[in-house]
PDB file of C-alpha atoms in Angstrom:
ATOM      1  CA  MET A  82      18.088  11.938   9.164  1.00 91.00           C
ATOM      2  CA  LYS A  83      15.114  11.124   6.967  1.00 97.00           C
ATOM      3  CA  ARG A  84      14.977   7.688   5.356  1.00 98.00           C
ATOM      4  CA  ARG A  85      15.203   7.672   1.567  1.00 99.00           C
ATOM      5  CA  VAL A  86      12.172   6.050  -0.046  1.00 99.00           C
ATOM      6  CA  ALA A  87      11.421   4.916  -3.594  1.00 99.00           C
ATOM      7  CA  ILE A  88       7.848   4.396  -4.752  1.00 99.00           C
ATOM      8  CA  LEU A  89       7.257   1.875  -7.539  1.00 99.00           C
ATOM      9  CA  ILE A  90       4.181   2.415  -9.716  1.00 99.00           C
ATOM     10  CA  SER A  91       2.564   1.165 -12.896  1.00 98.00           C
ATOM     11  CA  GLY A  92      -0.483   3.429 -13.164  1.00 97.00           C
ATOM     12  CA  ARG A  93      -2.068   6.603 -11.854  1.00 96.00           C
ATOM     13  CA  GLY A  94      -0.144   6.697  -8.595  1.00 97.00           C
ATOM     14  CA  SER A  95      -2.991   7.515  -6.212  1.00 97.00           C
ATOM     15  CA  ASN A  96      -1.255   6.090  -3.148  1.00 98.00           C
ATOM     16  CA  MET A  97       2.012   7.544  -4.395  1.00 99.00           C
ATOM     17  CA  ALA A  98       0.439  11.001  -4.276  1.00 98.00           C
ATOM     18  CA  ALA A  99      -0.753  10.410  -0.706  1.00 99.00           C
ATOM     19  CA  LEU A 100       2.745   9.374   0.343  1.00 99.00           C
ATOM     20  CA  ILE A 101       4.352  12.374  -1.354  1.00 99.00           C
ATOM     21  CA  LYS A 102       1.881  14.724   0.340  1.00 98.00           C
ATOM     22  CA  ALA A 103       2.542  13.204   3.763  1.00 98.00           C
ATOM     23  CA  ALA A 104       6.308  13.275   3.270  1.00 98.00           C
ATOM     24  CA  ALA A 105       6.174  17.000   2.525  1.00 98.00           C
ATOM     25  CA  ALA A 106       5.519  17.664   6.217  1.00 98.00           C
ATOM     26  CA  PRO A 107       8.699  18.841   7.982  1.00 97.00           C
ATOM     27  CA  ASP A 108       8.326  16.284  10.766  1.00 97.00           C
ATOM     28  CA  PHE A 109       7.746  13.275   8.500  1.00 98.00           C
ATOM     29  CA  PRO A 110      10.616  10.795   9.030  1.00 98.00           C
ATOM     30  CA  ALA A 111      11.066   9.810   5.376  1.00 99.00           C
ATOM     31  CA  GLU A 112      11.546  11.563   2.057  1.00 99.00           C
ATOM     32  CA  ILE A 113      10.284  10.362  -1.296  1.00 99.00           C
ATOM     33  CA  SER A 114      13.570  10.375  -3.184  1.00 99.00           C
ATOM     34  CA  LEU A 115      12.507   8.578  -6.351  1.00 99.00           C
ATOM     35  CA  VAL A 116       9.455   7.302  -8.231  1.00 99.00           C
ATOM     36  CA  ILE A 117      10.066   4.424 -10.626  1.00 99.00           C
ATOM     37  CA  SER A 118       7.557   3.124 -13.153  1.00 99.00           C
ATOM     38  CA  ASN A 119       7.781   0.026 -15.300  1.00 98.00           C
ATOM     39  CA  LYS A 120       5.473   1.724 -17.814  1.00 97.00           C
ATOM     40  CA  ALA A 121       6.474   4.898 -19.636  1.00 97.00           C
ATOM     41  CA  ASP A 122       2.855   6.070 -19.973  1.00 98.00           C
ATOM     42  CA  ALA A 123       1.948   5.718 -16.295  1.00 98.00           C
ATOM     43  CA  PRO A 124      -0.032   8.859 -15.324  1.00 98.00           C
ATOM     44  CA  GLY A 125       1.614   8.811 -11.909  1.00 98.00           C
ATOM     45  CA  LEU A 126       4.906   9.935 -13.436  1.00 98.00           C
ATOM     46  CA  GLU A 127       3.512  13.376 -14.237  1.00 98.00           C
ATOM     47  CA  ARG A 128       1.984  13.629 -10.770  1.00 97.00           C
ATOM     48  CA  ALA A 129       5.370  12.889  -9.231  1.00 98.00           C
ATOM     49  CA  LYS A 130       7.163  15.397 -11.460  1.00 98.00           C
ATOM     50  CA  ALA A 131       4.594  18.056 -10.554  1.00 98.00           C
ATOM     51  CA  SER A 132       5.493  17.467  -6.909  1.00 98.00           C
ATOM     52  CA  GLY A 133       9.197  17.840  -7.618  1.00 98.00           C
ATOM     53  CA  VAL A 134      10.047  14.181  -7.093  1.00 98.00           C
ATOM     54  CA  PRO A 135      12.656  12.629  -9.430  1.00 98.00           C
ATOM     55  CA  THR A 136      11.220   9.951 -11.709  1.00 99.00           C
ATOM     56  CA  LEU A 137      12.654   7.079 -13.674  1.00 99.00           C
ATOM     57  CA  VAL A 138      11.200   4.643 -16.193  1.00 99.00           C
ATOM     58  CA  ILE A 139      12.516   1.095 -16.347  1.00 98.00           C
ATOM     59  CA  GLU A 140      10.324  -0.631 -18.910  1.00 97.00           C
ATOM     60  CA  SER A 141       9.603  -4.210 -17.905  1.00 95.00           C
ATOM     61  CA  LYS A 142       8.194  -5.270 -21.275  1.00 93.00           C
ATOM     62  CA  PRO A 143      11.578  -5.535 -23.054  1.00 95.00           C
ATOM     63  CA  PHE A 144      12.735  -7.977 -20.371  1.00 96.00           C
ATOM     64  CA  GLY A 145       9.859 -10.342 -21.104  1.00 93.00           C
ATOM     65  CA  LYS A 146      10.024 -13.243 -18.663  1.00 92.00           C
ATOM     66  CA  ASP A 147      13.512 -12.285 -17.517  1.00 96.00           C
ATOM     67  CA  ARG A 148      12.485 -11.018 -14.099  1.00 95.00           C
ATOM     68  CA  ALA A 149      16.033 -11.269 -12.775  1.00 96.00           C
ATOM     69  CA  GLY A 150      17.285  -8.994 -15.554  1.00 97.00           C
ATOM     70  CA  PHE A 151      14.617  -6.406 -14.823  1.00 98.00           C
ATOM     71  CA  GLU A 152      15.367  -6.547 -11.116  1.00 98.00           C
ATOM     72  CA  ALA A 153      19.078  -6.065 -11.742  1.00 98.00           C
ATOM     73  CA  ALA A 154      18.306  -2.816 -13.570  1.00 98.00           C
ATOM     74  CA  LEU A 155      15.909  -1.818 -10.812  1.00 98.00           C
ATOM     75  CA  GLN A 156      18.420  -2.572  -8.067  1.00 99.00           C
ATOM     76  CA  ALA A 157      21.089  -0.538  -9.851  1.00 98.00           C
ATOM     77  CA  ALA A 158      18.773   2.478  -9.880  1.00 98.00           C
ATOM     78  CA  LEU A 159      17.884   2.009  -6.217  1.00 99.00           C
ATOM     79  CA  ASP A 160      21.559   1.802  -5.299  1.00 99.00           C
ATOM     80  CA  GLN A 161      22.415   4.866  -7.370  1.00 98.00           C
ATOM     81  CA  HIS A 162      19.838   6.942  -5.482  1.00 98.00           C
ATOM     82  CA  GLY A 163      20.713   5.565  -2.056  1.00 98.00           C
ATOM     83  CA  ILE A 164      17.254   4.119  -1.478  1.00 99.00           C
ATOM     84  CA  GLU A 165      16.648   2.579   1.935  1.00 99.00           C
ATOM     85  CA  LEU A 166      12.938   1.724   1.799  1.00 99.00           C
ATOM     86  CA  ILE A 167      10.494   0.810  -0.979  1.00 99.00           C
ATOM     87  CA  CYS A 168       6.751   1.427  -1.182  1.00 99.00           C
ATOM     88  CA  LEU A 169       4.768  -0.318  -3.899  1.00 99.00           C
ATOM     89  CA  GLY A 170       1.896   1.771  -5.215  1.00 97.00           C
ATOM     90  CA  GLY A 171      -0.019  -0.262  -7.759  1.00 95.00           C
ATOM     91  CA  PHE A 172       3.144  -1.822  -9.150  1.00 97.00           C
ATOM     92  CA  MET A 173       1.946  -4.543 -11.525  1.00 93.00           C
ATOM     93  CA  ARG A 174       5.044  -6.677 -11.709  1.00 93.00           C
ATOM     94  CA  LEU A 175       5.872  -9.767  -9.671  1.00 93.00           C
ATOM     95  CA  PHE A 176       9.280 -10.039  -8.042  1.00 96.00           C
ATOM     96  CA  THR A 177      11.547 -13.038  -7.719  1.00 97.00           C
ATOM     97  CA  ALA A 178      12.020 -14.581  -4.296  1.00 97.00           C
ATOM     98  CA  GLU A 179      15.622 -13.384  -4.341  1.00 98.00           C
ATOM     99  CA  PHE A 180      14.630  -9.734  -4.770  1.00 98.00           C
ATOM    100  CA  THR A 181      11.918  -9.779  -2.113  1.00 98.00           C
ATOM    101  CA  GLN A 182      14.226 -11.523   0.331  1.00 97.00           C
ATOM    102  CA  SER A 183      16.952  -8.947  -0.259  1.00 98.00           C
ATOM    103  CA  TRP A 184      14.448  -6.212   0.680  1.00 98.00           C
ATOM    104  CA  TYR A 185      12.686  -8.160   3.426  1.00 98.00           C
ATOM    105  CA  GLY A 186      11.515  -5.826   6.161  1.00 98.00           C
ATOM    106  CA  ARG A 187      12.203  -2.771   3.986  1.00 98.00           C
ATOM    107  CA  MET A 188       9.536  -3.044   1.265  1.00 99.00           C
ATOM    108  CA  LEU A 189       5.861  -2.248   1.839  1.00 99.00           C
ATOM    109  CA  ASN A 190       2.779  -2.906  -0.259  1.00 98.00           C
ATOM    110  CA  ILE A 191      -0.846  -1.891   0.157  1.00 98.00           C
ATOM    111  CA  HIS A 192      -3.770  -4.118  -0.796  1.00 98.00           C
ATOM    112  CA  PRO A 193      -7.464  -3.110  -0.844  1.00 98.00           C
ATOM    113  CA  SER A 194      -8.826  -5.808   1.448  1.00 99.00           C
ATOM    114  CA  LEU A 195      -8.474  -6.941   5.029  1.00 99.00           C
ATOM    115  CA  LEU A 196      -5.824  -9.556   4.439  1.00 98.00           C
ATOM    116  CA  PRO A 197      -5.589 -12.492   4.639  1.00 98.00           C
ATOM    117  CA  SER A 198      -9.087 -12.272   3.129  1.00 98.00           C
ATOM    118  CA  PHE A 199      -9.382 -11.610  -0.601  1.00 98.00           C
ATOM    119  CA  PRO A 200      -5.783 -11.508  -1.838  1.00 98.00           C
ATOM    120  CA  GLY A 201      -4.927 -11.161  -5.497  1.00 96.00           C
ATOM    121  CA  LEU A 202      -7.086  -9.684  -8.235  1.00 95.00           C
ATOM    122  CA  ASP A 203     -10.543  -8.129  -7.833  1.00 98.00           C
ATOM    123  CA  PRO A 204     -10.580  -7.931  -4.022  1.00 98.00           C
ATOM    124  CA  HIS A 205     -13.649  -5.664  -4.069  1.00 98.00           C
ATOM    125  CA  GLY A 206     -15.593  -8.145  -6.155  1.00 98.00           C
ATOM    126  CA  GLN A 207     -14.423 -10.962  -3.913  1.00 98.00           C
ATOM    127  CA  ALA A 208     -15.670  -9.062  -0.856  1.00 99.00           C
ATOM    128  CA  LEU A 209     -19.069  -8.372  -2.402  1.00 99.00           C
ATOM    129  CA  ARG A 210     -19.531 -11.958  -3.545  1.00 98.00           C
ATOM    130  CA  ALA A 211     -18.623 -13.220  -0.075  1.00 98.00           C
ATOM    131  CA  GLY A 212     -21.185 -10.902   1.490  1.00 98.00           C
ATOM    132  CA  VAL A 213     -18.827  -9.497   4.119  1.00 98.00           C
ATOM    133  CA  LYS A 214     -20.075  -6.534   6.114  1.00 98.00           C
ATOM    134  CA  LEU A 215     -16.643  -4.981   6.578  1.00 98.00           C
ATOM    135  CA  SER A 216     -13.753  -4.616   4.167  1.00 98.00           C
ATOM    136  CA  GLY A 217     -10.785  -2.305   4.039  1.00 98.00           C
ATOM    137  CA  ALA A 218      -7.102  -1.983   3.245  1.00 99.00           C
ATOM    138  CA  THR A 219      -3.901  -3.584   4.485  1.00 99.00           C
ATOM    139  CA  VAL A 220      -0.304  -2.371   4.474  1.00 99.00           C
ATOM    140  CA  HIS A 221       2.066  -5.315   4.682  1.00 98.00           C
ATOM    141  CA  PHE A 222       5.675  -6.271   4.160  1.00 98.00           C
ATOM    142  CA  VAL A 223       6.417  -7.889   0.805  1.00 98.00           C
ATOM    143  CA  ILE A 224       7.418 -11.545   0.714  1.00 97.00           C
ATOM    144  CA  PRO A 225       7.635 -13.973  -2.233  1.00 96.00           C
ATOM    145  CA  ALA A 226       3.990 -15.049  -1.796  1.00 96.00           C
ATOM    146  CA  THR A 227       1.475 -12.536  -3.163  1.00 94.00           C
ATOM    147  CA  ASP A 228      -0.345 -10.370  -0.594  1.00 96.00           C
ATOM    148  CA  ALA A 229       0.879 -12.558   2.229  1.00 94.00           C
ATOM    149  CA  GLY A 230       3.567 -10.681   4.169  1.00 96.00           C
ATOM    150  CA  PRO A 231       3.464  -9.573   7.809  1.00 98.00           C
ATOM    151  CA  ILE A 232       0.697  -7.019   8.332  1.00 98.00           C
ATOM    152  CA  VAL A 233       1.802  -3.548   9.443  1.00 97.00           C
ATOM    153  CA  MET A 234      -1.509  -1.662   9.513  1.00 97.00           C
ATOM    154  CA  GLN A 235      -5.146  -2.092   8.501  1.00 97.00           C
ATOM    155  CA  GLY A 236      -8.160   0.172   8.128  1.00 97.00           C
ATOM    156  CA  ALA A 237     -11.764  -0.983   7.801  1.00 97.00           C
ATOM    157  CA  VAL A 238     -14.906   0.396   6.172  1.00 97.00           C
ATOM    158  CA  PRO A 239     -18.514  -0.838   6.162  1.00 97.00           C
ATOM    159  CA  VAL A 240     -19.856  -2.646   3.112  1.00 98.00           C
ATOM    160  CA  SER A 241     -23.356  -1.626   2.037  1.00 96.00           C
ATOM    161  CA  ASP A 242     -25.933  -3.906   0.437  1.00 95.00           C
ATOM    162  CA  HIS A 243     -26.050  -1.362  -2.371  1.00 96.00           C
ATOM    163  CA  ASP A 244     -22.306  -1.257  -2.970  1.00 98.00           C
ATOM    164  CA  THR A 245     -20.761  -1.983  -6.331  1.00 98.00           C
ATOM    165  CA  GLY A 246     -17.131  -2.726  -6.937  1.00 98.00           C
ATOM    166  CA  ASP A 247     -16.619   0.935  -7.830  1.00 98.00           C
ATOM    167  CA  THR A 248     -18.323   2.436  -4.781  1.00 98.00           C
ATOM    168  CA  LEU A 249     -16.544   0.063  -2.414  1.00 98.00           C
ATOM    169  CA  SER A 250     -13.238   0.795  -4.126  1.00 98.00           C
ATOM    170  CA  GLU A 251     -13.720   4.549  -3.651  1.00 98.00           C
ATOM    171  CA  ARG A 252     -14.493   4.137   0.047  1.00 98.00           C
ATOM    172  CA  ILE A 253     -11.514   1.875   0.642  1.00 98.00           C
ATOM    173  CA  LEU A 254      -9.205   4.200  -1.298  1.00 98.00           C
ATOM    174  CA  GLU A 255      -9.795   6.910   1.311  1.00 98.00           C
ATOM    175  CA  VAL A 256      -8.579   4.489   3.973  1.00 98.00           C
ATOM    176  CA  GLU A 257      -5.565   3.528   1.853  1.00 98.00           C
ATOM    177  CA  HIS A 258      -4.492   7.162   1.632  1.00 98.00           C
ATOM    178  CA  ARG A 259      -4.697   7.447   5.401  1.00 98.00           C
ATOM    179  CA  ILE A 260      -2.942   4.278   6.530  1.00 98.00           C
ATOM    180  CA  TYR A 261      -0.118   4.018   3.978  1.00 99.00           C
ATOM    181  CA  PRO A 262       1.695   7.175   5.143  1.00 98.00           C
ATOM    182  CA  GLU A 263       1.203   6.139   8.772  1.00 97.00           C
ATOM    183  CA  ALA A 264       2.619   2.682   8.105  1.00 98.00           C
ATOM    184  CA  LEU A 265       5.633   4.250   6.391  1.00 98.00           C
ATOM    185  CA  ARG A 266       6.054   6.559   9.372  1.00 98.00           C
ATOM    186  CA  LEU A 267       6.202   3.538  11.695  1.00 97.00           C
ATOM    187  CA  LEU A 268       8.759   1.791   9.503  1.00 98.00           C
ATOM    188  CA  ALA A 269      10.926   4.883   9.015  1.00 98.00           C
ATOM    189  CA  THR A 270      11.074   5.543  12.759  1.00 97.00           C
ATOM    190  CA  GLY A 271      11.977   1.964  13.618  1.00 96.00           C
ATOM    191  CA  LYS A 272       8.725   1.289  15.453  1.00 96.00           C
ATOM    192  CA  VAL A 273       8.013  -1.853  13.457  1.00 94.00           C
ATOM    193  CA  ARG A 274       9.595  -5.236  13.999  1.00 93.00           C
ATOM    194  CA  ILE A 275       8.904  -8.619  12.460  1.00 96.00           C
ATOM    195  CA  ASP A 276       8.428 -11.412  14.977  1.00 94.00           C
ATOM    196  CA  GLY A 277       8.269 -14.698  13.116  1.00 92.00           C
ATOM    197  CA  GLU A 278       5.504 -14.287  10.563  1.00 92.00           C
ATOM    198  CA  VAL A 279       3.766 -11.359  12.244  1.00 95.00           C
ATOM    199  CA  CYS A 280       4.541  -7.674  12.597  1.00 94.00           C
ATOM    200  CA  LYS A 281       4.578  -5.887  15.940  1.00 94.00           C
ATOM    201  CA  THR A 282       4.669  -2.135  16.432  1.00 90.00           C
ATOM    202  CA  GLU A 283       5.320   0.407  19.131  1.00 83.00           C
ATOM    203  CA  ALA A 284       2.268   2.405  18.072  1.00 63.00           C
ATOM    204  CA  SER A 285      -0.135   3.716  20.694  1.00 59.00           C
ATOM    205  CA  GLY A 286      -2.654   0.955  20.038  1.00 68.00           C
ATOM    206  CA  ALA A 287      -5.873   0.401  18.156  1.00 66.00           C
ATOM    207  CA  SER A 288      -8.636   2.948  17.786  1.00 67.00           C
ATOM    208  CA  GLU A 289     -11.103   2.897  20.662  1.00 67.00           C
ATOM    209  CA  ASN A 290     -13.998   3.138  18.216  1.00 72.00           C
ATOM    210  CA  PHE A 291     -15.961   0.087  17.130  1.00 77.00           C
ATOM    211  CA  LEU A 292     -16.982  -0.374  13.521  1.00 80.00           C
ATOM    212  CA  ILE A 293     -20.183  -2.408  13.228  1.00 84.00           C
ATOM    213  CA  SER A 294     -21.998  -3.122   9.983  1.00 85.00           C
ATOM    214  CA  PRO A 295     -24.898  -3.205   9.363  1.00 86.00           C
ATOM    215  CA  VAL A 296     -26.283  -0.964  12.083  1.00 79.00           C
ATOM    216  CA  VAL A 297     -29.760  -2.254  12.939  1.00 76.00           C
ATOM    217  CA  ALA A 298     -32.324   0.316  14.044  1.00 68.00           C
ATOM    218  CA  ARG A 299     -34.041  -0.488  17.337  1.00 66.00           C
ATOM    219  CA  ALA A 300     -37.797  -0.242  17.731  1.00 57.00           C
ATOM    220  CA  SER A 301     -37.358   2.723  20.093  1.00 58.00           C
ATOM    221  CA  ASP A 302     -35.349   4.549  17.447  1.00 60.00           C
ATOM    222  CA  LEU A 303     -38.165   4.101  14.934  1.00 54.00           C
ATOM    223  CA  THR A 304     -40.907   5.309  17.306  1.00 56.00           C
ATOM    224  CA  ASP A 305     -38.920   8.444  18.119  1.00 57.00           C
ATOM    225  CA  ARG A 306     -39.071   9.608  14.528  1.00 55.00           C
TER     226      ARG A 306
END
């Protein structure tokens, strides 16, 4: 039986759309049963409706600093729809430790950097300022600390000297759309387990390809041109 998944969004729902598309495959082990937004004007709501996924708005603004009150309303909706797993897709609301602990091992988030490097806001800018040659995206379990849970899957991309925050973001977004559904597949099929503070999987292993950046041309390559 397919696992019932809720996706929580606050904006356009780009990763949400990738998850919905993947889950439409007959052999995908999870179904997107509900999309919840804490903002009524989130563009992702219309994208979800267009895909036939039920949506719900639970405005966080009226709760102010009462995070526990908001989470009680959220939990009631999750219970009502029989949700087993949660995927955060650009959900701009921090959870209490109590909520994250109650969903420990069942709630995923994706962050556009190779964690533990560059957590928090502006990860693309952080990567460019640090001068790294590789960046990427990380799917991880949610814990009370921000962007710090056990890592389920990562994907890397090269960083060019000519990159801006926007161009790097676009390149990483392609990786996000690839790894998030695969990470959910691992979780939904029980191939992920948390061992202490790290995540271990029964996946087939890492890619055999190396990703090196920058690629330096050899003298022989130049003379051949």
